[in-house]
Amino acid sequence: MTNENTFYSTIPVAVWGTGNMGRASIRAVTAHPSLTLAAVIVSDEAKEGRDAGELADLGRSTGVLATRDVDAALATLGGGGAVAYMASGELRPEEACADFARVLAAGAVVVTPSVYALYDHRSAPVELREPLEKACAEGASALFVSGIDPGWGNDLLPALVSGLASEIEQVRCQEIFDYSTYDAEDSVRYIVGMGQPMDYEPMMVAPGIPSMVWGGQVRLIARALGVEVDEIREAVERRALDATVTTALGDFEAGTQGALRFEVQGIVGGEARIVIEHVTRITGACAQDWPMPPDGGDGAHRVIIEGRPRIEINVEATDEGGNRAAGGNATAANRLVNAIPWLREATPGLYDGLDVPLVPSTYLSGREG
């Protein structure tokens, strides 16, 4: 940790969590010329006292040591600054929101991917939204919740691409990924269901869950396009492995789930006009008739505008040694971290992916030498 009395000419930022998103956030903060890494909060005792540069594989020391003392870490922000909250909130949304409220009321901006219901805060439950609005007002702060998918891959990007069309019949957003190298084994096996018997119901596609997670993104696209969604529907398909495969996560047996495909459909005028689709595999050999990344690689995010003209945009990002899952995480973290200077100047309140502009990068101009 840095000294709490340090004077900052830039915005001090605490990164809360050092998993997939936390590592990327540390790299983003330390690279941004308008931000200063003030603290890193961890829950793992083995990480306490380690330099942030080591935890994020920066290749250099930062002088900021990870701590489990949340109060001391937040004190480094001096009643302002920002927190990049990268601790998981999938299974602990109430606890995560309590953390948000605490930080917001203390005067710090919060950026996070951790609570799906807040991606479209206008449709979030009142009991979830109102305490956070109150905390923003109390601390004169702002909250921005976003990611990649859900996140910029199905709010900002399709809205931007739609502006290149004259007629639109359908907007389709796809995430197509091979999860064999995704560094989150419990999520891959139990939430996505890879390697589970075909009668196992993965949490990700349990009835109502896709709409809860991605329905807000459908509504955001509809808002951008100026249309009303009549209803949201779900469609799910699963495929079994023909043969046992071994990945960095271990063995996945023949006959168990090897691929999962689902759609969250925004129905407008009786037709699926806005579609968010996921195609997920544990090996590229499974379900090869389903959509694949354009180069046959491990993953891509795609936006397709069916209309005149037909437009297709593919985004492929790599990080941490060419890993596309890590590349996707990095884009989500960068979208959030890069928004901090704008949010510090914004009116206090809750913001979504259409509210917060995509600010051109200042990283190149901020480089020295």
mmCIF file of C-alpha atoms in Angstrom:
data_model
loop_
_atom_site.group_PDB
_atom_site.id
_atom_site.type_symbol
_atom_site.label_atom_id
_atom_site.label_comp_id
_atom_site.label_asym_id
_atom_site.label_seq_id
_atom_site.Cartn_x
_atom_site.Cartn_y
_atom_site.Cartn_z
ATOM 1 C CA MET A 1 0.000 0.000 0.000
ATOM 2 C CA THR A 2 1.016 3.559 -0.566
ATOM 3 C CA ASN A 3 1.073 6.102 2.229
ATOM 4 C CA GLU A 4 -2.437 7.492 2.833
ATOM 5 C CA ASN A 5 -1.028 11.034 2.988
ATOM 6 C CA THR A 6 0.473 10.827 -0.521
ATOM 7 C CA PHE A 7 -0.510 13.792 -2.731
ATOM 8 C CA TYR A 8 -1.919 12.780 -6.090
ATOM 9 C CA SER A 9 -1.958 15.025 -9.174
ATOM 10 C CA THR A 10 -3.872 12.211 -10.892
ATOM 11 C CA ILE A 11 -6.929 10.239 -9.800
ATOM 12 C CA PRO A 12 -6.065 7.604 -7.155
ATOM 13 C CA VAL A 13 -7.578 4.200 -7.864
ATOM 14 C CA ALA A 14 -7.900 1.112 -5.685
ATOM 15 C CA VAL A 15 -8.294 -2.212 -7.488
ATOM 16 C CA TRP A 16 -10.437 -4.626 -5.475
ATOM 17 C CA GLY A 17 -9.655 -8.205 -6.532
ATOM 18 C CA THR A 18 -6.782 -9.724 -8.492
ATOM 19 C CA GLY A 19 -8.438 -12.485 -10.519
ATOM 20 C CA ASN A 20 -8.857 -12.426 -14.293
ATOM 21 C CA MET A 21 -10.404 -8.940 -14.328
ATOM 22 C CA GLY A 22 -8.361 -7.592 -11.426
ATOM 23 C CA ARG A 23 -5.037 -8.365 -13.095
ATOM 24 C CA ALA A 24 -6.154 -6.571 -16.253
ATOM 25 C CA SER A 25 -7.405 -3.616 -14.204
ATOM 26 C CA ILE A 26 -4.068 -3.191 -12.442
ATOM 27 C CA ARG A 27 -2.350 -3.084 -15.827
ATOM 28 C CA ALA A 28 -4.906 -0.568 -17.122
ATOM 29 C CA VAL A 29 -4.593 1.754 -14.129
ATOM 30 C CA THR A 30 -0.793 1.753 -14.102
ATOM 31 C CA ALA A 31 -0.697 2.532 -17.834
ATOM 32 C CA HIS A 32 -3.248 5.381 -17.776
ATOM 33 C CA PRO A 33 -1.595 8.823 -17.559
ATOM 34 C CA SER A 34 -4.515 10.289 -15.578
ATOM 35 C CA LEU A 35 -4.688 7.535 -12.959
ATOM 36 C CA THR A 36 -2.491 6.393 -10.070
ATOM 37 C CA LEU A 37 -2.655 2.955 -8.484
ATOM 38 C CA ALA A 38 -3.208 3.703 -4.809
ATOM 39 C CA ALA A 39 -4.110 0.305 -3.359
ATOM 40 C CA VAL A 40 -4.909 -3.309 -4.196
ATOM 41 C CA ILE A 41 -7.389 -5.267 -2.086
ATOM 42 C CA VAL A 42 -7.224 -9.068 -1.897
ATOM 43 C CA SER A 43 -9.041 -11.754 0.082
ATOM 44 C CA ASP A 44 -6.383 -14.453 -0.253
ATOM 45 C CA GLU A 45 -3.867 -14.425 2.611
ATOM 46 C CA ALA A 46 -1.199 -15.781 0.240
ATOM 47 C CA LYS A 47 -1.446 -12.631 -1.887
ATOM 48 C CA GLU A 48 -1.238 -10.151 0.986
ATOM 49 C CA GLY A 49 1.976 -8.142 0.964
ATOM 50 C CA ARG A 50 2.858 -8.998 -2.639
ATOM 51 C CA ASP A 51 3.548 -6.195 -5.100
ATOM 52 C CA ALA A 52 0.739 -5.364 -7.535
ATOM 53 C CA GLY A 53 3.208 -5.617 -10.397
ATOM 54 C CA GLU A 54 3.890 -9.233 -9.532
ATOM 55 C CA LEU A 55 0.197 -10.093 -9.178
ATOM 56 C CA ALA A 56 -0.639 -8.509 -12.538
ATOM 57 C CA ASP A 57 2.446 -9.809 -14.376
ATOM 58 C CA LEU A 58 3.612 -6.291 -15.172
ATOM 59 C CA GLY A 59 7.258 -7.256 -15.264
ATOM 60 C CA ARG A 60 8.120 -4.516 -12.773
ATOM 61 C CA SER A 61 7.357 -3.426 -9.235
ATOM 62 C CA THR A 62 4.779 -0.746 -8.518
ATOM 63 C CA GLY A 63 5.525 -0.115 -4.852
ATOM 64 C CA VAL A 64 1.861 -0.892 -4.075
ATOM 65 C CA LEU A 65 1.485 -3.959 -1.875
ATOM 66 C CA ALA A 66 -1.738 -5.966 -1.766
ATOM 67 C CA THR A 67 -3.706 -5.815 1.475
ATOM 68 C CA ARG A 68 -6.731 -7.472 3.071
ATOM 69 C CA ASP A 69 -7.390 -4.333 5.130
ATOM 70 C CA VAL A 70 -10.244 -2.726 3.180
ATOM 71 C CA ASP A 71 -10.474 0.336 5.441
ATOM 72 C CA ALA A 72 -6.780 1.127 5.054
ATOM 73 C CA ALA A 73 -6.954 0.633 1.296
ATOM 74 C CA LEU A 74 -9.935 2.950 0.889
ATOM 75 C CA ALA A 75 -8.241 5.565 3.094
ATOM 76 C CA THR A 76 -5.589 5.983 0.384
ATOM 77 C CA LEU A 77 -8.272 7.525 -1.850
ATOM 78 C CA GLY A 78 -8.629 10.549 0.391
ATOM 79 C CA GLY A 79 -12.432 10.677 0.182
ATOM 80 C CA GLY A 80 -12.446 10.699 -3.623
ATOM 81 C CA GLY A 81 -10.748 8.753 -6.361
ATOM 82 C CA ALA A 82 -12.160 5.497 -7.674
ATOM 83 C CA VAL A 83 -12.452 1.802 -6.999
ATOM 84 C CA ALA A 84 -12.212 -0.767 -9.780
ATOM 85 C CA TYR A 85 -14.264 -3.468 -8.057
ATOM 86 C CA MET A 86 -13.248 -6.745 -9.710
ATOM 87 C CA ALA A 87 -14.269 -9.198 -6.994
ATOM 88 C CA SER A 88 -16.858 -11.679 -8.230
ATOM 89 C CA GLY A 89 -20.485 -10.821 -7.599
ATOM 90 C CA GLU A 90 -22.205 -13.646 -9.488
ATOM 91 C CA LEU A 91 -22.998 -15.659 -6.376
ATOM 92 C CA ARG A 92 -22.883 -12.802 -3.836
ATOM 93 C CA PRO A 93 -24.726 -9.829 -5.411
ATOM 94 C CA GLU A 94 -26.069 -8.488 -2.096
ATOM 95 C CA GLU A 95 -22.602 -8.449 -0.536
ATOM 96 C CA ALA A 96 -21.100 -6.846 -3.634
ATOM 97 C CA CYS A 97 -23.776 -4.137 -3.672
ATOM 98 C CA ALA A 98 -23.111 -3.446 -0.003
ATOM 99 C CA ASP A 99 -19.447 -2.931 -0.909
ATOM 100 C CA PHE A 100 -20.454 -0.580 -3.742
ATOM 101 C CA ALA A 101 -22.664 1.485 -1.441
ATOM 102 C CA ARG A 102 -19.931 1.767 1.161
ATOM 103 C CA VAL A 103 -17.414 3.029 -1.388
ATOM 104 C CA LEU A 104 -19.832 5.364 -3.169
ATOM 105 C CA ALA A 105 -20.983 6.982 0.071
ATOM 106 C CA ALA A 106 -17.335 7.623 0.941
ATOM 107 C CA GLY A 107 -16.929 9.674 -2.243
ATOM 108 C CA ALA A 108 -15.235 7.268 -4.660
ATOM 109 C CA VAL A 109 -16.407 6.381 -8.161
ATOM 110 C CA VAL A 110 -17.018 2.643 -8.630
ATOM 111 C CA VAL A 111 -16.531 0.757 -11.894
ATOM 112 C CA THR A 112 -17.319 -2.956 -11.894
ATOM 113 C CA PRO A 113 -18.574 -5.909 -13.947
ATOM 114 C CA SER A 114 -19.799 -7.750 -10.863
ATOM 115 C CA VAL A 115 -23.626 -7.478 -10.664
ATOM 116 C CA TYR A 116 -25.503 -8.297 -13.868
ATOM 117 C CA ALA A 117 -28.807 -6.758 -12.766
ATOM 118 C CA LEU A 118 -27.141 -3.328 -12.761
ATOM 119 C CA TYR A 119 -25.922 -3.452 -16.362
ATOM 120 C CA ASP A 120 -29.304 -1.935 -17.222
ATOM 121 C CA HIS A 121 -29.850 -0.084 -13.975
ATOM 122 C CA ARG A 122 -33.126 1.460 -15.157
ATOM 123 C CA SER A 123 -34.771 -1.973 -15.059
ATOM 124 C CA ALA A 124 -32.965 -3.200 -11.926
ATOM 125 C CA PRO A 125 -35.118 -4.022 -8.876
ATOM 126 C CA VAL A 126 -35.919 -0.930 -6.822
ATOM 127 C CA GLU A 127 -34.549 -2.533 -3.657
ATOM 128 C CA LEU A 128 -31.211 -2.986 -5.431
ATOM 129 C CA ARG A 129 -31.072 0.379 -7.166
ATOM 130 C CA GLU A 130 -32.304 2.843 -4.547
ATOM 131 C CA PRO A 131 -29.606 2.269 -1.877
ATOM 132 C CA LEU A 132 -26.951 2.788 -4.546
ATOM 133 C CA GLU A 133 -28.585 5.971 -5.812
ATOM 134 C CA LYS A 134 -28.708 7.228 -2.232
ATOM 135 C CA ALA A 135 -25.014 6.363 -1.731
ATOM 136 C CA CYS A 136 -24.091 8.212 -4.952
ATOM 137 C CA ALA A 137 -25.962 11.299 -3.777
ATOM 138 C CA GLU A 138 -24.348 11.142 -0.339
ATOM 139 C CA GLY A 139 -20.812 10.776 -1.694
ATOM 140 C CA ALA A 140 -21.230 12.868 -4.879
ATOM 141 C CA SER A 141 -20.048 9.788 -6.762
ATOM 142 C CA ALA A 142 -20.986 7.582 -9.710
ATOM 143 C CA LEU A 143 -21.393 3.866 -10.433
ATOM 144 C CA PHE A 144 -20.765 2.253 -13.837
ATOM 145 C CA VAL A 145 -21.443 -1.473 -14.232
ATOM 146 C CA SER A 146 -20.388 -3.121 -17.488
ATOM 147 C CA GLY A 147 -18.296 -5.849 -19.065
ATOM 148 C CA ILE A 148 -17.820 -7.291 -22.544
ATOM 149 C CA ASP A 149 -20.684 -9.787 -22.946
ATOM 150 C CA PRO A 150 -22.796 -8.645 -21.230
ATOM 151 C CA GLY A 151 -21.163 -5.279 -21.780
ATOM 152 C CA TRP A 152 -19.667 -3.288 -24.636
ATOM 153 C CA GLY A 153 -20.024 -6.240 -27.027
ATOM 154 C CA ASN A 154 -23.792 -5.951 -26.841
ATOM 155 C CA ASP A 155 -24.539 -2.349 -25.997
ATOM 156 C CA LEU A 156 -21.994 0.185 -27.254
ATOM 157 C CA LEU A 157 -20.646 -1.806 -30.234
ATOM 158 C CA PRO A 158 -23.994 -2.751 -31.838
ATOM 159 C CA ALA A 159 -25.306 0.768 -31.259
ATOM 160 C CA LEU A 160 -22.240 2.174 -33.018
ATOM 161 C CA VAL A 161 -22.389 -0.286 -35.918
ATOM 162 C CA SER A 162 -26.121 0.268 -36.416
ATOM 163 C CA GLY A 163 -25.322 3.844 -37.384
ATOM 164 C CA LEU A 164 -23.676 2.518 -40.559
ATOM 165 C CA ALA A 165 -26.922 0.956 -41.838
ATOM 166 C CA SER A 166 -29.935 2.482 -43.565
ATOM 167 C CA GLU A 167 -32.317 -0.443 -42.969
ATOM 168 C CA ILE A 168 -32.149 -2.931 -40.090
ATOM 169 C CA GLU A 169 -33.982 -6.239 -39.916
ATOM 170 C CA GLN A 170 -32.072 -7.769 -37.018
ATOM 171 C CA VAL A 171 -29.183 -7.005 -34.680
ATOM 172 C CA ARG A 172 -27.314 -10.125 -33.556
ATOM 173 C CA CYS A 173 -24.470 -10.114 -31.025
ATOM 174 C CA GLN A 174 -22.424 -13.285 -30.653
ATOM 175 C CA GLU A 175 -19.810 -14.484 -28.209
ATOM 176 C CA ILE A 176 -18.056 -17.534 -29.654
ATOM 177 C CA PHE A 177 -15.486 -19.086 -27.326
ATOM 178 C CA ASP A 178 -13.467 -22.204 -26.657
ATOM 179 C CA TYR A 179 -13.308 -22.380 -22.853
ATOM 180 C CA SER A 180 -10.487 -24.906 -22.694
ATOM 181 C CA THR A 181 -8.022 -22.234 -21.543
ATOM 182 C CA TYR A 182 -10.413 -20.152 -19.426
ATOM 183 C CA ASP A 183 -8.861 -19.733 -15.981
ATOM 184 C CA ALA A 184 -12.021 -20.366 -13.957
ATOM 185 C CA GLU A 185 -12.554 -24.108 -13.680
ATOM 186 C CA ASP A 186 -15.564 -24.027 -11.356
ATOM 187 C CA SER A 187 -17.394 -21.651 -13.693
ATOM 188 C CA VAL A 188 -16.568 -23.762 -16.753
ATOM 189 C CA ARG A 189 -17.630 -27.050 -15.159
ATOM 190 C CA TYR A 190 -20.565 -26.044 -12.975
ATOM 191 C CA ILE A 191 -21.973 -22.725 -14.205
ATOM 192 C CA VAL A 192 -21.464 -23.444 -17.942
ATOM 193 C CA GLY A 193 -21.767 -27.216 -17.433
ATOM 194 C CA MET A 194 -18.810 -28.472 -19.471
ATOM 195 C CA GLY A 195 -18.003 -32.096 -18.684
ATOM 196 C CA GLN A 196 -21.319 -32.629 -16.878
ATOM 197 C CA PRO A 197 -23.895 -35.322 -17.804
ATOM 198 C CA MET A 198 -26.375 -34.214 -20.465
ATOM 199 C CA ASP A 199 -29.220 -34.319 -17.929
ATOM 200 C CA TYR A 200 -27.369 -31.747 -15.762
ATOM 201 C CA GLU A 201 -28.887 -28.259 -15.935
ATOM 202 C CA PRO A 202 -26.086 -25.649 -16.125
ATOM 203 C CA MET A 203 -26.782 -22.592 -13.989
ATOM 204 C CA MET A 204 -25.980 -20.319 -16.942
ATOM 205 C CA VAL A 205 -28.996 -21.566 -18.916
ATOM 206 C CA ALA A 206 -31.465 -22.431 -16.149
ATOM 207 C CA PRO A 207 -34.865 -20.967 -17.086
ATOM 208 C CA GLY A 208 -34.853 -17.213 -16.561
ATOM 209 C CA ILE A 209 -31.114 -16.888 -15.948
ATOM 210 C CA PRO A 210 -30.137 -15.884 -19.521
ATOM 211 C CA SER A 211 -32.850 -13.216 -19.493
ATOM 212 C CA MET A 212 -31.690 -11.989 -16.084
ATOM 213 C CA VAL A 213 -28.083 -11.679 -17.250
ATOM 214 C CA TRP A 214 -28.506 -10.567 -20.872
ATOM 215 C CA GLY A 215 -32.060 -9.187 -20.962
ATOM 216 C CA GLY A 216 -30.792 -5.788 -19.872
ATOM 217 C CA GLN A 217 -28.444 -5.747 -22.856
ATOM 218 C CA VAL A 218 -31.349 -6.469 -25.188
ATOM 219 C CA ARG A 219 -33.194 -3.524 -23.658
ATOM 220 C CA LEU A 220 -30.123 -1.287 -24.029
ATOM 221 C CA ILE A 221 -29.864 -2.096 -27.751
ATOM 222 C CA ALA A 222 -33.593 -1.458 -28.129
ATOM 223 C CA ARG A 223 -33.194 1.877 -26.366
ATOM 224 C CA ALA A 224 -30.368 2.832 -28.705
ATOM 225 C CA LEU A 225 -32.505 1.895 -31.727
ATOM 226 C CA GLY A 226 -35.609 3.658 -30.420
ATOM 227 C CA VAL A 227 -37.837 0.555 -30.326
ATOM 228 C CA GLU A 228 -39.844 -1.218 -27.636
ATOM 229 C CA VAL A 229 -39.250 -4.882 -26.826
ATOM 230 C CA ASP A 230 -42.549 -6.771 -26.529
ATOM 231 C CA GLU A 231 -41.016 -9.728 -24.687
ATOM 232 C CA ILE A 232 -37.760 -11.574 -24.163
ATOM 233 C CA ARG A 233 -37.439 -15.247 -25.102
ATOM 234 C CA GLU A 234 -34.754 -17.855 -24.487
ATOM 235 C CA ALA A 235 -33.544 -20.732 -26.675
ATOM 236 C CA VAL A 236 -30.970 -23.318 -25.552
ATOM 237 C CA GLU A 237 -29.132 -26.153 -27.314
ATOM 238 C CA ARG A 238 -26.438 -28.495 -25.936
ATOM 239 C CA ARG A 239 -24.079 -31.010 -27.542
ATOM 240 C CA ALA A 240 -22.202 -33.985 -26.099
ATOM 241 C CA LEU A 241 -18.556 -34.823 -26.675
ATOM 242 C CA ASP A 242 -17.918 -37.675 -29.115
ATOM 243 C CA ALA A 243 -14.592 -38.440 -27.424
ATOM 244 C CA THR A 244 -12.815 -37.605 -24.180
ATOM 245 C CA VAL A 245 -10.663 -34.485 -24.382
ATOM 246 C CA THR A 246 -7.946 -33.236 -22.040
ATOM 247 C CA THR A 247 -7.376 -29.521 -21.548
ATOM 248 C CA ALA A 248 -5.524 -27.315 -19.088
ATOM 249 C CA LEU A 249 -8.576 -27.772 -16.839
ATOM 250 C CA GLY A 250 -8.342 -31.569 -16.902
ATOM 251 C CA ASP A 251 -10.364 -34.334 -18.561
ATOM 252 C CA PHE A 252 -13.806 -33.924 -20.105
ATOM 253 C CA GLU A 253 -15.359 -37.313 -20.738
ATOM 254 C CA ALA A 254 -17.047 -38.569 -23.897
ATOM 255 C CA GLY A 255 -20.826 -38.309 -23.638
ATOM 256 C CA THR A 256 -20.733 -35.293 -21.310
ATOM 257 C CA GLN A 257 -21.496 -31.731 -22.377
ATOM 258 C CA GLY A 258 -18.925 -30.381 -24.801
ATOM 259 C CA ALA A 259 -20.761 -27.394 -26.260
ATOM 260 C CA LEU A 260 -23.542 -25.013 -25.259
ATOM 261 C CA ARG A 261 -25.465 -22.569 -27.424
ATOM 262 C CA PHE A 262 -28.194 -20.199 -26.342
ATOM 263 C CA GLU A 263 -30.018 -17.084 -27.495
ATOM 264 C CA VAL A 264 -31.706 -14.266 -25.615
ATOM 265 C CA GLN A 265 -34.185 -12.836 -28.107
ATOM 266 C CA GLY A 266 -35.800 -9.419 -27.998
ATOM 267 C CA ILE A 267 -39.168 -9.762 -29.719
ATOM 268 C CA VAL A 268 -40.342 -6.703 -31.631
ATOM 269 C CA GLY A 269 -43.526 -6.948 -33.711
ATOM 270 C CA GLY A 270 -43.615 -10.714 -33.243
ATOM 271 C CA GLU A 271 -40.084 -11.267 -34.592
ATOM 272 C CA ALA A 272 -36.695 -11.822 -32.936
ATOM 273 C CA ARG A 273 -35.166 -8.480 -33.950
ATOM 274 C CA ILE A 274 -32.485 -8.193 -31.257
ATOM 275 C CA VAL A 275 -30.585 -11.385 -30.449
ATOM 276 C CA ILE A 276 -27.721 -12.041 -28.049
ATOM 277 C CA GLU A 277 -26.221 -15.440 -28.782
ATOM 278 C CA HIS A 278 -23.541 -17.460 -27.020
ATOM 279 C CA VAL A 279 -21.688 -20.369 -28.600
ATOM 280 C CA THR A 280 -19.402 -22.004 -26.044
ATOM 281 C CA ARG A 281 -17.202 -25.073 -26.476
ATOM 282 C CA ILE A 282 -14.643 -26.989 -24.435
ATOM 283 C CA THR A 283 -12.976 -28.045 -27.693
ATOM 284 C CA GLY A 284 -13.178 -26.750 -31.241
ATOM 285 C CA ALA A 285 -13.894 -30.308 -32.404
ATOM 286 C CA CYS A 286 -17.387 -30.209 -30.847
ATOM 287 C CA ALA A 287 -20.414 -28.760 -32.681
ATOM 288 C CA GLN A 288 -18.411 -27.641 -35.678
ATOM 289 C CA ASP A 289 -21.627 -26.827 -37.535
ATOM 290 C CA TRP A 290 -22.293 -24.018 -35.065
ATOM 291 C CA PRO A 291 -20.779 -20.546 -35.654
ATOM 292 C CA MET A 292 -16.990 -20.439 -35.371
ATOM 293 C CA PRO A 293 -14.501 -17.559 -34.981
ATOM 294 C CA PRO A 294 -13.605 -16.277 -38.469
ATOM 295 C CA ASP A 295 -9.992 -17.449 -38.218
ATOM 296 C CA GLY A 296 -10.802 -20.712 -36.472
ATOM 297 C CA GLY A 297 -9.146 -19.453 -33.290
ATOM 298 C CA ASP A 298 -10.205 -19.739 -29.668
ATOM 299 C CA GLY A 299 -12.753 -16.959 -29.605
ATOM 300 C CA ALA A 300 -14.342 -13.820 -30.970
ATOM 301 C CA HIS A 301 -17.098 -11.318 -30.353
ATOM 302 C CA ARG A 302 -19.244 -10.579 -33.376
ATOM 303 C CA VAL A 303 -21.965 -8.089 -34.248
ATOM 304 C CA ILE A 304 -24.108 -8.784 -37.306
ATOM 305 C CA ILE A 305 -26.517 -6.208 -38.697
ATOM 306 C CA GLU A 306 -28.956 -7.928 -41.032
ATOM 307 C CA GLY A 307 -30.262 -5.208 -43.294
ATOM 308 C CA ARG A 308 -29.026 -2.871 -45.955
ATOM 309 C CA PRO A 309 -26.133 -3.084 -46.104
ATOM 310 C CA ARG A 310 -25.454 -6.306 -44.195
ATOM 311 C CA ILE A 311 -22.647 -5.538 -41.738
ATOM 312 C CA GLU A 312 -20.485 -7.956 -39.770
ATOM 313 C CA ILE A 313 -17.871 -6.887 -37.234
ATOM 314 C CA ASN A 314 -15.550 -9.404 -35.547
ATOM 315 C CA VAL A 315 -13.433 -8.451 -32.527
ATOM 316 C CA GLU A 316 -10.587 -10.716 -31.417
ATOM 317 C CA ALA A 317 -8.404 -9.705 -28.477
ATOM 318 C CA THR A 318 -5.465 -11.561 -26.957
ATOM 319 C CA ASP A 319 -3.478 -11.029 -23.757
ATOM 320 C CA GLU A 320 -1.373 -12.930 -21.232
ATOM 321 C CA GLY A 321 0.565 -14.932 -23.791
ATOM 322 C CA GLY A 322 -1.944 -14.898 -26.638
ATOM 323 C CA ASN A 323 -4.941 -16.070 -24.607
ATOM 324 C CA ARG A 324 -8.239 -14.832 -26.067
ATOM 325 C CA ALA A 325 -10.202 -15.260 -22.846
ATOM 326 C CA ALA A 326 -7.637 -13.008 -21.160
ATOM 327 C CA GLY A 327 -7.887 -10.614 -24.106
ATOM 328 C CA GLY A 328 -11.653 -10.362 -23.682
ATOM 329 C CA ASN A 329 -11.257 -9.744 -19.954
ATOM 330 C CA ALA A 330 -8.733 -6.996 -20.695
ATOM 331 C CA THR A 331 -11.090 -5.155 -23.050
ATOM 332 C CA ALA A 332 -13.816 -5.209 -20.401
ATOM 333 C CA ALA A 333 -11.451 -3.972 -17.697
ATOM 334 C CA ASN A 334 -10.074 -1.253 -19.961
ATOM 335 C CA ARG A 335 -13.569 -0.019 -20.865
ATOM 336 C CA LEU A 336 -14.288 0.405 -17.152
ATOM 337 C CA VAL A 337 -10.960 1.872 -16.078
ATOM 338 C CA ASN A 338 -10.816 4.277 -19.020
ATOM 339 C CA ALA A 339 -14.221 5.639 -17.973
ATOM 340 C CA ILE A 340 -12.991 6.746 -14.527
ATOM 341 C CA PRO A 341 -11.882 10.296 -15.484
ATOM 342 C CA TRP A 342 -15.246 10.931 -17.231
ATOM 343 C CA LEU A 343 -17.195 9.536 -14.271
ATOM 344 C CA ARG A 344 -15.277 11.722 -11.816
ATOM 345 C CA GLU A 345 -16.665 14.761 -13.663
ATOM 346 C CA ALA A 346 -20.169 13.342 -14.198
ATOM 347 C CA THR A 347 -23.323 14.144 -12.256
ATOM 348 C CA PRO A 348 -23.622 11.733 -9.301
ATOM 349 C CA GLY A 349 -25.690 8.648 -10.081
ATOM 350 C CA LEU A 350 -25.849 5.295 -11.860
ATOM 351 C CA TYR A 351 -24.617 4.887 -15.441
ATOM 352 C CA ASP A 352 -24.840 2.198 -18.127
ATOM 353 C CA GLY A 353 -22.981 1.353 -21.318
ATOM 354 C CA LEU A 354 -24.969 3.801 -23.433
ATOM 355 C CA ASP A 355 -24.606 6.641 -20.920
ATOM 356 C CA VAL A 356 -20.809 6.485 -20.703
ATOM 357 C CA PRO A 357 -19.012 7.547 -23.885
ATOM 358 C CA LEU A 358 -16.172 5.522 -25.336
ATOM 359 C CA VAL A 359 -13.254 7.879 -24.758
ATOM 360 C CA PRO A 360 -10.349 7.588 -27.223
ATOM 361 C CA SER A 361 -7.273 6.130 -25.602
ATOM 362 C CA THR A 362 -4.671 8.451 -24.072
ATOM 363 C CA TYR A 363 -2.239 5.610 -23.436
ATOM 364 C CA LEU A 364 -0.029 6.310 -26.457
ATOM 365 C CA SER A 365 0.296 10.024 -25.678
ATOM 366 C CA GLY A 366 1.014 9.143 -22.061
ATOM 367 C CA ARG A 367 4.043 6.999 -22.876
ATOM 368 C CA GLU A 368 7.452 8.317 -22.002
ATOM 369 C CA GLY A 369 10.483 8.297 -24.278
#
